[in-house]
Amino acid sequence: MKFDKEDLHWAASQGLISAEQADALWEALSERNSDRPQFNFANVAFYFGALIVISAMSWFMTLAWESFGGGGIFLLASVYALCFILVGRDMWFRQNLKIPGGLLFTIAVSMTPLAIYGLQRWTGFWTQGDPGTYRDYYSWIKGSWFLMELGTIIAGLIALKFVRFPFLTAPIAFSLYFMSMDITPILFGEADFNWQQRLLVSMWFGIACLIVAYLVDIRTRRRDGDFAFWLYLFGLLAFWFGLSFTGDSNEFQKFIYCLINLGLIVLSVLLKRKVFIIFGAIGVFAYLGHLAQSVFQDAVLFPVALTVVGICIIYLGILYEQNSRAIERFFESIIPESLRQILPRD
């Protein structure tokens, strides 16, 4: 539950606390939360600027950089990363500017694939042949990108050991998502692979990423920083797309697909993660669309039945909102303590 200064003033007006206590409490909480990301102009500028720098050194990298050669690219990327680390270290540890300092560390980690690409281009060492220019890294699935992704993950983990900044998990999760695709030709031992093989690897890789995200989630408190969000997001991307586009399946398999997506919606409540309900809802609606277009395309009452189901769900939501505390207390009483302990904490 979140509250603002007006809530404290309301508590003071109700005689629960004094006005002086409300002001003192708000000042103390503001001081405590000063390092947490907030939606204000300064933080928008911090993150927007960081994303521009990361984009400039990744998606918007021009072919002109190839003229520096592998050694030049490696040297430039390393110097850039070192500069970002030094300035970020000063901001984080000396000036106590956690957000801009943490973002500079994140930018430094994001330079890792470029540095490794330059080193590989320089030495001519590729796991599965020359993959092309660095710009192709974001466009083509190739096993030779694997070391770039692995290096980025390692660099991110090392940075997290010294700087507890949640956004550092973004390049790690992004690299894991790319790895879920680029590892396919390595696992199957060939550069050419079919779409089904890629989807299968993506799905299982996504499951592994979600398990890691869950383990991170239960070992950290979200009030200290959400270190699991990006892992959940990219894990769900890999899992859900692998699951949703596996090709032709019979009606029973499609029904199981719907149940899995309903399970994602349930998980969104248990884990308190909205991203699960987004993917789950899309999957359920995709299944309902399949029923409407293929199975019940000539059934006049199918839209009516769906309408009734939707209204019933809305009514259940109203009942839950009116009796939420009693329902939560009931479930807390029947859920074993051992199970409650493995759920994420706020």
Short mmCIF file of C-alpha atoms in Angstrom, two decimals:
data_model
loop_
_atom_site.label_atom_id
_atom_site.label_comp_id
_atom_site.label_asym_id
_atom_site.label_seq_id
_atom_site.Cartn_x
_atom_site.Cartn_y
_atom_site.Cartn_z
CA MET A 1 0.00 0.00 0.00
CA LYS A 2 1.33 3.42 -0.98
CA PHE A 3 0.47 6.71 0.65
CA ASP A 4 1.40 10.35 0.22
CA LYS A 5 1.62 13.47 2.34
CA GLU A 6 -2.12 14.07 2.12
CA ASP A 7 -2.75 10.72 3.82
CA LEU A 8 -0.60 11.80 6.77
CA HIS A 9 -2.48 15.09 6.97
CA TRP A 10 -5.73 13.12 7.00
CA ALA A 11 -4.41 10.99 9.87
CA ALA A 12 -3.55 14.18 11.74
CA SER A 13 -7.02 15.61 11.11
CA GLN A 14 -8.53 12.43 12.55
CA GLY A 15 -6.49 12.82 15.71
CA LEU A 16 -4.46 9.68 15.06
CA ILE A 17 -1.21 11.64 15.07
CA SER A 18 -0.35 15.29 15.59
CA ALA A 19 0.37 17.67 12.72
CA GLU A 20 3.97 17.94 13.90
CA GLN A 21 4.31 14.16 13.88
CA ALA A 22 2.84 14.00 10.37
CA ASP A 23 5.37 16.52 9.06
CA ALA A 24 8.27 14.84 10.85
CA LEU A 25 7.21 11.42 9.60
CA TRP A 26 6.92 12.66 6.03
CA GLU A 27 10.36 14.28 6.16
CA ALA A 28 11.90 11.09 7.55
CA LEU A 29 10.24 8.90 4.93
CA SER A 30 11.24 11.28 2.13
CA GLU A 31 14.84 11.16 3.31
CA ARG A 32 14.76 7.37 3.51
CA ASN A 33 13.29 6.99 0.02
CA SER A 34 15.43 9.63 -1.67
CA ASP A 35 17.52 6.98 -3.44
CA ARG A 36 14.53 5.13 -4.88
CA PRO A 37 13.40 5.83 -8.45
CA GLN A 38 10.56 8.34 -8.54
CA PHE A 39 8.58 9.76 -11.40
CA ASN A 40 9.95 13.29 -11.49
CA PHE A 41 11.83 15.40 -14.00
CA ALA A 42 15.27 14.61 -12.62
CA ASN A 43 14.82 10.84 -12.75
CA VAL A 44 13.17 10.99 -16.17
CA ALA A 45 16.20 12.94 -17.39
CA PHE A 46 18.59 10.44 -15.78
CA TYR A 47 16.99 7.37 -17.34
CA PHE A 48 16.25 9.01 -20.68
CA GLY A 49 19.83 10.17 -21.04
CA ALA A 50 21.15 6.75 -20.06
CA LEU A 51 18.92 5.03 -22.62
CA ILE A 52 20.14 7.41 -25.32
CA VAL A 53 23.76 6.55 -24.51
CA ILE A 54 23.02 2.82 -24.43
CA SER A 55 21.13 3.07 -27.73
CA ALA A 56 23.96 5.04 -29.32
CA MET A 57 26.37 2.26 -28.43
CA SER A 58 24.06 -0.55 -29.53
CA TRP A 59 21.11 -0.21 -31.92
CA PHE A 60 22.30 3.05 -33.48
CA MET A 61 25.90 1.98 -33.94
CA THR A 62 26.97 3.00 -37.44
CA LEU A 63 29.07 1.02 -39.87
CA ALA A 64 31.74 3.73 -39.61
CA TRP A 65 32.92 2.15 -36.36
CA GLU A 66 33.97 -0.92 -38.30
CA SER A 67 36.74 1.20 -39.85
CA PHE A 68 38.52 1.22 -36.47
CA GLY A 69 39.06 -2.51 -36.76
CA GLY A 70 38.58 -5.04 -34.00
CA GLY A 71 41.41 -3.72 -31.86
CA GLY A 72 40.20 -0.13 -32.14
CA ILE A 73 36.63 -1.06 -31.26
CA PHE A 74 37.81 -3.07 -28.26
CA LEU A 75 40.01 -0.23 -27.04
CA LEU A 76 37.36 2.47 -27.50
CA ALA A 77 34.64 0.40 -25.82
CA SER A 78 36.95 -0.40 -22.91
CA VAL A 79 37.93 3.25 -22.46
CA TYR A 80 34.29 4.33 -22.60
CA ALA A 81 33.34 1.70 -20.01
CA LEU A 82 36.23 2.66 -17.74
CA CYS A 83 35.25 6.34 -17.85
CA PHE A 84 31.64 5.50 -17.02
CA ILE A 85 32.80 3.31 -14.13
CA LEU A 86 35.09 5.97 -12.67
CA VAL A 87 32.48 8.73 -12.84
CA GLY A 88 29.74 6.38 -11.63
CA ARG A 89 31.92 5.27 -8.72
CA ASP A 90 32.45 8.86 -7.68
CA MET A 91 28.73 9.64 -7.87
CA TRP A 92 27.63 6.46 -6.11
CA PHE A 93 30.14 6.29 -3.26
CA ARG A 94 31.34 9.86 -2.73
CA GLN A 95 28.52 12.17 -3.84
CA ASN A 96 25.73 9.75 -2.83
CA LEU A 97 24.00 10.29 -6.18
CA LYS A 98 22.72 6.74 -6.38
CA ILE A 99 20.49 6.91 -9.45
CA PRO A 100 22.82 8.72 -11.90
CA GLY A 101 25.76 6.78 -10.49
CA GLY A 102 23.96 3.47 -10.89
CA LEU A 103 22.93 4.36 -14.42
CA LEU A 104 26.55 5.07 -15.35
CA PHE A 105 27.49 1.61 -14.08
CA THR A 106 24.64 0.21 -16.19
CA ILE A 107 25.96 2.02 -19.26
CA ALA A 108 29.41 0.57 -18.57
CA VAL A 109 27.94 -2.95 -18.45
CA SER A 110 26.09 -2.25 -21.69
CA MET A 111 29.45 -1.56 -23.36
CA THR A 112 30.49 -5.17 -22.74
CA PRO A 113 29.08 -6.74 -25.93
CA LEU A 114 30.76 -4.07 -28.06
CA ALA A 115 34.09 -4.63 -26.31
CA ILE A 116 33.85 -8.41 -26.71
CA TYR A 117 32.83 -8.00 -30.35
CA GLY A 118 35.91 -5.88 -30.95
CA LEU A 119 38.11 -8.43 -29.21
CA GLN A 120 36.65 -11.28 -31.25
CA ARG A 121 36.93 -9.28 -34.46
CA TRP A 122 40.55 -8.51 -33.56
CA THR A 123 41.50 -12.11 -32.76
CA GLY A 124 39.23 -13.73 -35.35
CA PHE A 125 37.80 -16.09 -32.73
CA TRP A 126 34.14 -16.91 -33.35
CA THR A 127 32.19 -19.86 -31.96
CA GLN A 128 30.30 -20.42 -35.22
CA GLY A 129 31.98 -18.36 -37.89
CA ASP A 130 32.05 -14.64 -38.61
CA PRO A 131 28.56 -13.32 -37.77
CA GLY A 132 28.90 -10.01 -39.61
CA THR A 133 28.99 -6.44 -38.32
CA TYR A 134 28.07 -5.39 -34.79
CA ARG A 135 24.78 -3.91 -35.98
CA ASP A 136 23.68 -7.42 -36.95
CA TYR A 137 23.86 -8.42 -33.29
CA TYR A 138 20.41 -6.91 -32.75
CA SER A 139 18.91 -8.27 -35.95
CA TRP A 140 20.17 -11.79 -36.64
CA ILE A 141 20.18 -14.96 -34.55
CA LYS A 142 23.66 -16.44 -34.65
CA GLY A 143 25.61 -18.66 -32.30
CA SER A 144 28.69 -16.47 -32.62
CA TRP A 145 27.01 -13.79 -30.49
CA PHE A 146 26.96 -16.15 -27.50
CA LEU A 147 30.20 -14.94 -25.88
CA MET A 148 29.04 -11.33 -26.11
CA GLU A 149 25.89 -12.19 -24.20
CA LEU A 150 27.71 -14.34 -21.67
CA GLY A 151 30.26 -11.60 -21.06
CA THR A 152 27.51 -9.02 -20.50
CA ILE A 153 25.81 -11.26 -17.95
CA ILE A 154 29.07 -11.79 -16.07
CA ALA A 155 29.88 -8.07 -16.15
CA GLY A 156 26.41 -7.25 -14.84
CA LEU A 157 26.70 -9.75 -11.99
CA ILE A 158 30.10 -8.35 -11.00
CA ALA A 159 28.69 -4.82 -11.02
CA LEU A 160 25.73 -5.91 -8.88
CA LYS A 161 28.10 -7.35 -6.30
CA PHE A 162 29.51 -3.90 -5.64
CA VAL A 163 26.60 -1.64 -6.62
CA ARG A 164 23.11 -2.68 -5.53
CA PHE A 165 21.25 -0.88 -8.30
CA PRO A 166 18.13 -2.68 -9.64
CA PHE A 167 18.42 -1.37 -13.22
CA LEU A 168 21.70 -3.26 -13.57
CA THR A 169 19.57 -6.36 -14.01
CA ALA A 170 18.18 -4.91 -17.27
CA PRO A 171 21.26 -5.63 -19.45
CA ILE A 172 21.55 -9.02 -17.74
CA ALA A 173 17.94 -9.92 -18.54
CA PHE A 174 18.23 -8.49 -22.06
CA SER A 175 21.31 -10.62 -22.71
CA LEU A 176 19.56 -13.69 -21.32
CA TYR A 177 16.68 -13.07 -23.73
CA PHE A 178 19.05 -12.78 -26.68
CA MET A 179 20.94 -15.83 -25.45
CA SER A 180 17.71 -17.83 -25.47
CA MET A 181 17.68 -17.34 -29.25
CA ASP A 182 21.38 -17.36 -30.09
CA ILE A 183 22.08 -20.51 -28.09
CA THR A 184 19.80 -22.54 -30.38
CA PRO A 185 22.35 -23.13 -33.17
CA ILE A 186 24.95 -24.06 -30.54
CA LEU A 187 22.69 -26.61 -28.86
CA PHE A 188 21.71 -28.20 -32.16
CA GLY A 189 25.25 -28.00 -33.53
CA GLU A 190 24.33 -26.29 -36.77
CA ALA A 191 23.93 -22.78 -38.11
CA ASP A 192 20.66 -23.64 -39.85
CA PHE A 193 17.79 -24.54 -37.55
CA ASN A 194 14.05 -24.54 -37.92
CA TRP A 195 11.53 -22.30 -36.24
CA GLN A 196 10.23 -25.04 -33.93
CA GLN A 197 13.69 -25.68 -32.51
CA ARG A 198 14.13 -22.01 -31.74
CA LEU A 199 10.72 -21.79 -30.04
CA LEU A 200 11.42 -24.89 -27.96
CA VAL A 201 14.72 -23.51 -26.69
CA SER A 202 13.14 -20.11 -26.07
CA MET A 203 10.34 -21.61 -24.00
CA TRP A 204 12.60 -23.66 -21.74
CA PHE A 205 15.12 -20.86 -21.45
CA GLY A 206 12.27 -18.56 -20.41
CA ILE A 207 11.20 -21.01 -17.71
CA ALA A 208 14.76 -21.10 -16.38
CA CYS A 209 14.89 -17.30 -16.38
CA LEU A 210 11.57 -17.11 -14.50
CA ILE A 211 12.88 -19.51 -11.87
CA VAL A 212 15.96 -17.34 -11.40
CA ALA A 213 13.73 -14.24 -11.17
CA TYR A 214 11.59 -15.93 -8.51
CA LEU A 215 14.66 -16.93 -6.48
CA VAL A 216 15.90 -13.34 -6.66
CA ASP A 217 12.43 -12.09 -5.71
CA ILE A 218 12.13 -14.15 -2.53
CA ARG A 219 15.65 -13.26 -1.41
CA THR A 220 15.23 -9.50 -1.70
CA ARG A 221 12.72 -6.97 -0.46
CA ARG A 222 11.14 -4.84 -3.15
CA ARG A 223 11.27 -1.80 -0.90
CA ASP A 224 15.07 -2.06 -1.21
CA GLY A 225 14.87 -2.22 -5.01
CA ASP A 226 13.13 -4.46 -7.51
CA PHE A 227 15.93 -6.70 -8.72
CA ALA A 228 13.60 -9.29 -10.26
CA PHE A 229 11.44 -7.17 -12.57
CA TRP A 230 13.60 -7.31 -15.70
CA LEU A 231 14.27 -11.01 -15.24
CA TYR A 232 10.52 -11.64 -15.00
CA LEU A 233 9.84 -9.50 -18.07
CA PHE A 234 12.39 -11.06 -20.41
CA GLY A 235 11.77 -14.53 -18.98
CA LEU A 236 8.08 -14.16 -19.76
CA LEU A 237 8.88 -12.87 -23.24
CA ALA A 238 11.00 -15.92 -24.00
CA PHE A 239 8.58 -18.39 -22.41
CA TRP A 240 5.32 -16.92 -23.70
CA PHE A 241 6.43 -16.45 -27.30
CA GLY A 242 7.95 -19.91 -27.34
CA LEU A 243 4.70 -21.33 -25.99
CA SER A 244 2.36 -19.29 -28.18
CA PHE A 245 3.96 -19.86 -31.57
CA THR A 246 4.86 -23.53 -31.43
CA GLY A 247 2.77 -24.22 -34.53
CA ASP A 248 -0.23 -26.41 -35.20
CA SER A 249 -1.85 -28.16 -32.25
CA ASN A 250 -5.12 -29.91 -31.54
CA GLU A 251 -7.98 -28.48 -29.53
CA PHE A 252 -6.90 -30.18 -26.32
CA GLN A 253 -3.43 -28.63 -26.58
CA LYS A 254 -4.99 -25.24 -27.23
CA PHE A 255 -7.14 -25.70 -24.13
CA ILE A 256 -4.02 -26.53 -22.10
CA TYR A 257 -2.47 -23.36 -23.52
CA CYS A 258 -5.45 -21.40 -22.18
CA LEU A 259 -5.07 -23.02 -18.76
CA ILE A 260 -1.37 -22.12 -18.67
CA ASN A 261 -2.26 -18.50 -19.38
CA LEU A 262 -4.90 -18.59 -16.67
CA GLY A 263 -2.14 -19.88 -14.41
CA LEU A 264 -0.06 -16.83 -15.30
CA ILE A 265 -2.94 -14.63 -14.16
CA VAL A 266 -3.09 -16.51 -10.85
CA LEU A 267 0.67 -16.15 -10.47
CA SER A 268 0.33 -12.40 -10.97
CA VAL A 269 -1.72 -12.29 -7.77
CA LEU A 270 0.47 -14.67 -5.78
CA LEU A 271 3.72 -13.02 -6.85
CA LYS A 272 2.20 -9.52 -6.97
CA ARG A 273 3.56 -9.03 -10.49
CA LYS A 274 1.36 -7.22 -13.02
CA VAL A 275 3.49 -8.37 -15.93
CA PHE A 276 2.14 -11.92 -15.52
CA ILE A 277 -1.46 -10.81 -15.93
CA ILE A 278 -0.58 -8.94 -19.13
CA PHE A 279 0.84 -12.00 -20.86
CA GLY A 280 -1.79 -14.28 -19.34
CA ALA A 281 -4.67 -12.07 -20.47
CA ILE A 282 -3.28 -11.85 -24.01
CA GLY A 283 -3.02 -15.64 -24.13
CA VAL A 284 -6.56 -16.18 -22.84
CA PHE A 285 -7.99 -13.67 -25.32
CA ALA A 286 -6.04 -15.37 -28.11
CA TYR A 287 -7.66 -18.67 -27.16
CA LEU A 288 -11.12 -17.09 -27.00
CA GLY A 289 -10.48 -15.56 -30.41
CA HIS A 290 -9.59 -19.01 -31.73
CA LEU A 291 -12.85 -20.40 -30.35
CA ALA A 292 -14.86 -17.59 -31.92
CA GLN A 293 -13.17 -17.84 -35.32
CA SER A 294 -12.78 -21.60 -35.67
CA VAL A 295 -14.74 -23.72 -33.20
CA PHE A 296 -17.92 -21.71 -32.64
CA GLN A 297 -17.94 -19.56 -35.74
CA ASP A 298 -21.51 -20.62 -36.55
CA ALA A 299 -22.77 -20.60 -32.95
CA VAL A 300 -25.14 -17.69 -32.36
CA LEU A 301 -25.02 -18.00 -28.57
CA PHE A 302 -21.23 -18.07 -28.21
CA PRO A 303 -20.85 -14.26 -27.91
CA VAL A 304 -23.76 -14.25 -25.46
CA ALA A 305 -22.11 -16.96 -23.36
CA LEU A 306 -18.84 -15.03 -23.30
CA THR A 307 -20.71 -11.90 -22.25
CA VAL A 308 -22.30 -13.76 -19.35
CA VAL A 309 -18.92 -15.15 -18.30
CA GLY A 310 -17.38 -11.67 -18.45
CA ILE A 311 -20.17 -10.16 -16.35
CA CYS A 312 -19.81 -12.96 -13.80
CA ILE A 313 -16.08 -12.28 -13.54
CA ILE A 314 -16.78 -8.57 -13.01
CA TYR A 315 -19.30 -9.46 -10.30
CA LEU A 316 -16.75 -11.71 -8.61
CA GLY A 317 -14.32 -8.80 -8.69
CA ILE A 318 -16.89 -6.58 -6.99
CA LEU A 319 -17.50 -9.20 -4.31
CA TYR A 320 -13.78 -9.54 -3.76
CA GLU A 321 -13.29 -5.79 -3.43
CA GLN A 322 -16.11 -5.55 -0.90
CA ASN A 323 -14.80 -8.47 1.15
CA SER A 324 -11.10 -8.42 0.31
CA ARG A 325 -9.82 -8.32 3.88
CA ALA A 326 -12.02 -11.20 5.00
CA ILE A 327 -11.04 -13.24 1.94
CA GLU A 328 -7.34 -12.52 2.46
CA ARG A 329 -7.59 -13.48 6.13
CA PHE A 330 -9.34 -16.71 5.13
CA PHE A 331 -6.64 -17.67 2.65
CA GLU A 332 -3.92 -16.70 5.11
CA SER A 333 -5.50 -19.07 7.62
CA ILE A 334 -5.56 -22.03 5.22
CA ILE A 335 -2.23 -21.43 3.46
CA PRO A 336 0.53 -23.28 5.33
CA GLU A 337 3.23 -21.16 6.91
CA SER A 338 5.84 -22.95 4.80
CA LEU A 339 4.06 -21.81 1.62
CA ARG A 340 3.69 -18.21 2.81
CA GLN A 341 7.41 -18.06 3.44
CA ILE A 342 8.25 -18.83 -0.19
CA LEU A 343 6.13 -15.98 -1.55
CA PRO A 344 7.88 -12.69 -2.41
CA ARG A 345 7.95 -9.95 0.21
CA ASP A 346 7.25 -6.26 -0.28
#
